[in-house]
Amino acid sequence: MTGDDRPSSVWGPPGASRDPENGRRLDASFELMRAVLDGTDLHGMLTLVARHAQAMARVPLAFVALPDENGVTLRVDVAVGADSDRILGLTVRRGRSMLGRAFSSHRALSARIVADQTLSALPAGPILILPLETGEATRGVLAVLGRPGTQPFSPSAAHQMLLFAGMSARLVELAEERRANAPPGRTTDGAPVVSAPPRPRGM
């Protein structure tokens, strides 16, 4: 082995392959890639994104909010974890909420729920709101909510979550493009759609 030869596992930035946070993010991204290839629909993809975000951030709640057709409001379309039923379907105006601020500015926002009355139905814990940015547009926001009394998210944790949000947004968009371009009667991987046989009468 020469001085330039290194095992494939150590290529990349120093320490990157040994960082557990990097590993969790990459594992989550690979699972999302598999979901794209499997033809997972939009709701399924967003649910996966929220579940992985919840696990990566080690928080009780994560959710995804998407804009309406006019872009005036944001609606929580997916929520996973504790108290998810209290926020699912919540609609907030872009100009009057932290969700809207993160969406419009294309920047992550770290704050506390108590500072935003539009989210008052949730416990007053730290929240990290991340734009689902594809590079061309912001498609929505991903948020993770910590337990009451815990410290705000650290810069390193916020950085990992921001990287994950950006990758997730691109993969969700790719999944939608694949589904839209799939030939009629075939799945996104090219396999024919097999219909269930008709039921015999009387059953």
Short mmCIF file of C-alpha atoms in Angstrom, two decimals:
data_model
loop_
_atom_site.label_atom_id
_atom_site.label_comp_id
_atom_site.label_asym_id
_atom_site.label_seq_id
_atom_site.Cartn_x
_atom_site.Cartn_y
_atom_site.Cartn_z
CA MET A 1 0.00 0.00 0.00
CA THR A 2 1.50 3.37 -1.00
CA GLY A 3 1.30 6.58 0.98
CA ASP A 4 -1.75 7.64 -1.02
CA ASP A 5 -3.60 4.35 -0.64
CA ARG A 6 -6.21 4.36 2.08
CA PRO A 7 -9.10 2.00 2.77
CA SER A 8 -12.29 3.20 1.12
CA SER A 9 -13.86 3.63 4.56
CA VAL A 10 -11.54 6.55 5.39
CA TRP A 11 -11.77 8.55 2.18
CA GLY A 12 -13.37 11.95 2.65
CA PRO A 13 -12.97 14.70 5.25
CA PRO A 14 -10.89 13.68 8.31
CA GLY A 15 -13.10 12.01 10.90
CA ALA A 16 -16.21 12.06 8.68
CA SER A 17 -16.54 8.28 8.44
CA ARG A 18 -16.07 7.91 12.20
CA ASP A 19 -18.69 10.51 13.15
CA PRO A 20 -21.84 8.73 14.41
CA GLU A 21 -24.00 11.72 13.44
CA ASN A 22 -22.72 11.53 9.86
CA GLY A 23 -23.42 7.81 9.83
CA ARG A 24 -27.02 8.23 10.98
CA ARG A 25 -27.64 10.92 8.39
CA LEU A 26 -26.17 8.83 5.58
CA ASP A 27 -28.14 5.75 6.64
CA ALA A 28 -31.34 7.79 6.63
CA SER A 29 -30.52 9.20 3.18
CA PHE A 30 -29.91 5.72 1.77
CA GLU A 31 -33.27 4.53 3.08
CA LEU A 32 -34.95 7.48 1.39
CA MET A 33 -33.15 6.57 -1.84
CA ARG A 34 -34.55 3.05 -1.60
CA ALA A 35 -38.01 4.50 -1.08
CA VAL A 36 -37.59 6.57 -4.26
CA LEU A 37 -36.71 3.44 -6.24
CA ASP A 38 -39.67 1.60 -4.72
CA GLY A 39 -42.06 4.27 -6.00
CA THR A 40 -43.15 5.51 -2.57
CA ASP A 41 -45.80 8.23 -2.81
CA LEU A 42 -45.45 11.79 -1.49
CA HIS A 43 -47.07 11.16 1.89
CA GLY A 44 -44.97 8.05 2.42
CA MET A 45 -41.76 9.91 1.56
CA LEU A 46 -42.57 12.80 3.88
CA THR A 47 -43.44 10.39 6.69
CA LEU A 48 -40.05 8.71 6.27
CA VAL A 49 -38.36 12.11 6.35
CA ALA A 50 -40.14 13.04 9.57
CA ARG A 51 -39.42 9.68 11.24
CA HIS A 52 -35.72 9.84 10.40
CA ALA A 53 -35.53 13.47 11.55
CA GLN A 54 -37.15 12.50 14.86
CA ALA A 55 -34.65 9.69 15.37
CA MET A 56 -31.62 11.74 14.33
CA ALA A 57 -32.52 14.67 16.59
CA ARG A 58 -33.60 12.35 19.45
CA VAL A 59 -36.80 14.31 20.01
CA PRO A 60 -40.39 13.30 20.79
CA LEU A 61 -41.95 15.06 17.79
CA ALA A 62 -41.15 15.90 14.15
CA PHE A 63 -43.39 17.28 11.45
CA VAL A 64 -43.47 18.56 7.87
CA ALA A 65 -45.47 21.60 6.75
CA LEU A 66 -46.18 22.37 3.10
CA PRO A 67 -47.46 25.57 1.46
CA ASP A 68 -50.92 25.89 -0.04
CA GLU A 69 -51.39 26.53 -3.76
CA ASN A 70 -51.13 30.30 -3.30
CA GLY A 71 -48.19 30.07 -0.91
CA VAL A 72 -49.99 32.19 1.69
CA THR A 73 -50.24 29.57 4.41
CA LEU A 74 -48.37 26.48 5.54
CA ARG A 75 -50.19 23.31 6.63
CA VAL A 76 -48.77 20.51 8.77
CA ASP A 77 -49.35 17.52 6.47
CA VAL A 78 -47.20 14.96 8.32
CA ALA A 79 -46.47 14.66 12.04
CA VAL A 80 -44.90 11.75 13.93
CA GLY A 81 -44.34 11.19 17.62
CA ALA A 82 -45.85 12.52 20.84
CA ASP A 83 -48.73 14.99 20.47
CA SER A 84 -48.66 14.58 16.69
CA ASP A 85 -52.47 14.51 16.60
CA ARG A 86 -52.55 17.98 18.18
CA ILE A 87 -50.62 19.56 15.33
CA LEU A 88 -51.58 17.48 12.29
CA GLY A 89 -53.59 19.67 9.94
CA LEU A 90 -52.55 22.91 11.67
CA THR A 91 -52.46 25.85 9.24
CA VAL A 92 -50.42 29.00 9.87
CA ARG A 93 -49.87 32.13 7.84
CA ARG A 94 -46.41 32.51 6.35
CA GLY A 95 -45.97 36.08 7.54
CA ARG A 96 -47.00 35.42 11.15
CA SER A 97 -45.18 32.29 12.23
CA MET A 98 -41.73 30.82 12.73
CA LEU A 99 -42.59 28.17 10.16
CA GLY A 100 -43.28 30.88 7.62
CA ARG A 101 -40.11 32.75 8.52
CA ALA A 102 -37.95 29.67 7.88
CA PHE A 103 -39.84 28.95 4.66
CA SER A 104 -39.51 32.49 3.28
CA SER A 105 -35.91 33.10 4.35
CA HIS A 106 -34.67 29.66 3.17
CA ARG A 107 -32.71 29.48 6.44
CA ALA A 108 -32.89 27.21 9.49
CA LEU A 109 -34.49 28.71 12.58
CA SER A 110 -33.85 27.67 16.19
CA ALA A 111 -36.23 28.97 18.83
CA ARG A 112 -38.72 27.94 21.50
CA ILE A 113 -42.39 27.13 20.99
CA VAL A 114 -43.38 29.68 23.63
CA ALA A 115 -42.15 32.42 21.28
CA ASP A 116 -44.71 31.52 18.60
CA GLN A 117 -48.38 31.53 19.57
CA THR A 118 -49.31 29.75 16.33
CA LEU A 119 -47.75 26.61 17.84
CA SER A 120 -49.12 27.10 21.37
CA ALA A 121 -50.85 23.70 21.28
CA LEU A 122 -47.43 22.08 21.75
CA PRO A 123 -45.21 21.97 24.85
CA ALA A 124 -42.87 24.94 25.28
CA GLY A 125 -39.67 23.22 24.18
CA PRO A 126 -36.85 24.02 21.77
CA ILE A 127 -37.73 23.77 18.10
CA LEU A 128 -35.52 23.57 15.02
CA ILE A 129 -37.21 24.48 11.73
CA LEU A 130 -35.44 23.57 8.50
CA PRO A 131 -36.33 24.58 4.95
CA LEU A 132 -36.88 21.69 2.54
CA GLU A 133 -34.71 23.36 -0.08
CA THR A 134 -34.06 21.63 -3.39
CA GLY A 135 -31.58 24.20 -4.69
CA GLU A 136 -34.20 25.75 -6.94
CA ALA A 137 -37.07 26.31 -4.52
CA THR A 138 -38.23 25.72 -0.96
CA ARG A 139 -40.93 23.04 -1.00
CA GLY A 140 -41.84 23.15 2.68
CA VAL A 141 -40.32 23.00 6.15
CA LEU A 142 -39.20 20.16 8.41
CA ALA A 143 -39.35 20.76 12.16
CA VAL A 144 -38.14 18.82 15.19
CA LEU A 145 -39.36 19.65 18.68
CA GLY A 146 -37.37 18.87 21.83
CA ARG A 147 -38.69 18.15 25.31
CA PRO A 148 -39.65 21.07 27.60
CA GLY A 149 -36.71 22.29 29.64
CA THR A 150 -34.03 20.91 27.33
CA GLN A 151 -31.33 23.05 25.77
CA PRO A 152 -31.63 24.48 22.25
CA PHE A 153 -30.18 22.39 19.45
CA SER A 154 -26.40 22.65 19.20
CA PRO A 155 -24.79 24.11 16.06
CA SER A 156 -23.41 20.69 15.09
CA ALA A 157 -26.82 19.02 15.49
CA ALA A 158 -28.47 21.82 13.52
CA HIS A 159 -25.87 21.43 10.76
CA GLN A 160 -26.51 17.70 10.43
CA MET A 161 -30.27 18.25 10.35
CA LEU A 162 -29.91 20.99 7.72
CA LEU A 163 -27.87 18.66 5.50
CA PHE A 164 -30.50 15.96 5.95
CA ALA A 165 -33.34 18.35 5.13
CA GLY A 166 -31.66 19.46 1.91
CA MET A 167 -31.01 15.89 0.79
CA SER A 168 -34.54 14.86 1.76
CA ALA A 169 -36.07 17.67 -0.28
CA ARG A 170 -34.16 16.60 -3.39
CA LEU A 171 -35.11 12.94 -2.94
CA VAL A 172 -38.78 13.72 -2.36
CA GLU A 173 -38.76 15.82 -5.53
CA LEU A 174 -37.05 12.99 -7.41
CA ALA A 175 -39.67 10.52 -6.17
CA GLU A 176 -42.45 12.78 -7.44
CA GLU A 177 -40.76 13.17 -10.82
CA ARG A 178 -40.32 9.41 -11.18
CA ARG A 179 -43.94 8.77 -10.32
CA ALA A 180 -45.13 11.46 -12.74
CA ASN A 181 -43.00 10.07 -15.58
CA ALA A 182 -43.74 6.38 -15.00
CA PRO A 183 -45.46 4.79 -18.05
CA PRO A 184 -49.16 4.00 -17.52
CA GLY A 185 -49.65 0.55 -16.06
CA ARG A 186 -46.09 0.31 -14.75
CA THR A 187 -44.36 1.10 -11.49
CA THR A 188 -41.45 3.53 -11.27
CA ASP A 189 -38.94 0.66 -11.59
CA GLY A 190 -40.50 -0.43 -14.89
CA ALA A 191 -42.30 -3.51 -13.58
CA PRO A 192 -45.86 -4.07 -14.80
CA VAL A 193 -48.66 -3.36 -12.35
CA VAL A 194 -50.36 -6.63 -11.46
CA SER A 195 -54.05 -6.35 -10.71
CA ALA A 196 -55.75 -8.64 -8.24
CA PRO A 197 -57.93 -11.30 -9.89
CA PRO A 198 -61.68 -10.64 -9.75
CA ARG A 199 -63.53 -12.15 -6.83
CA PRO A 200 -65.88 -15.06 -7.58
CA ARG A 201 -69.52 -14.08 -7.19
CA GLY A 202 -71.13 -14.85 -3.91
CA MET A 203 -68.03 -14.09 -1.82
#
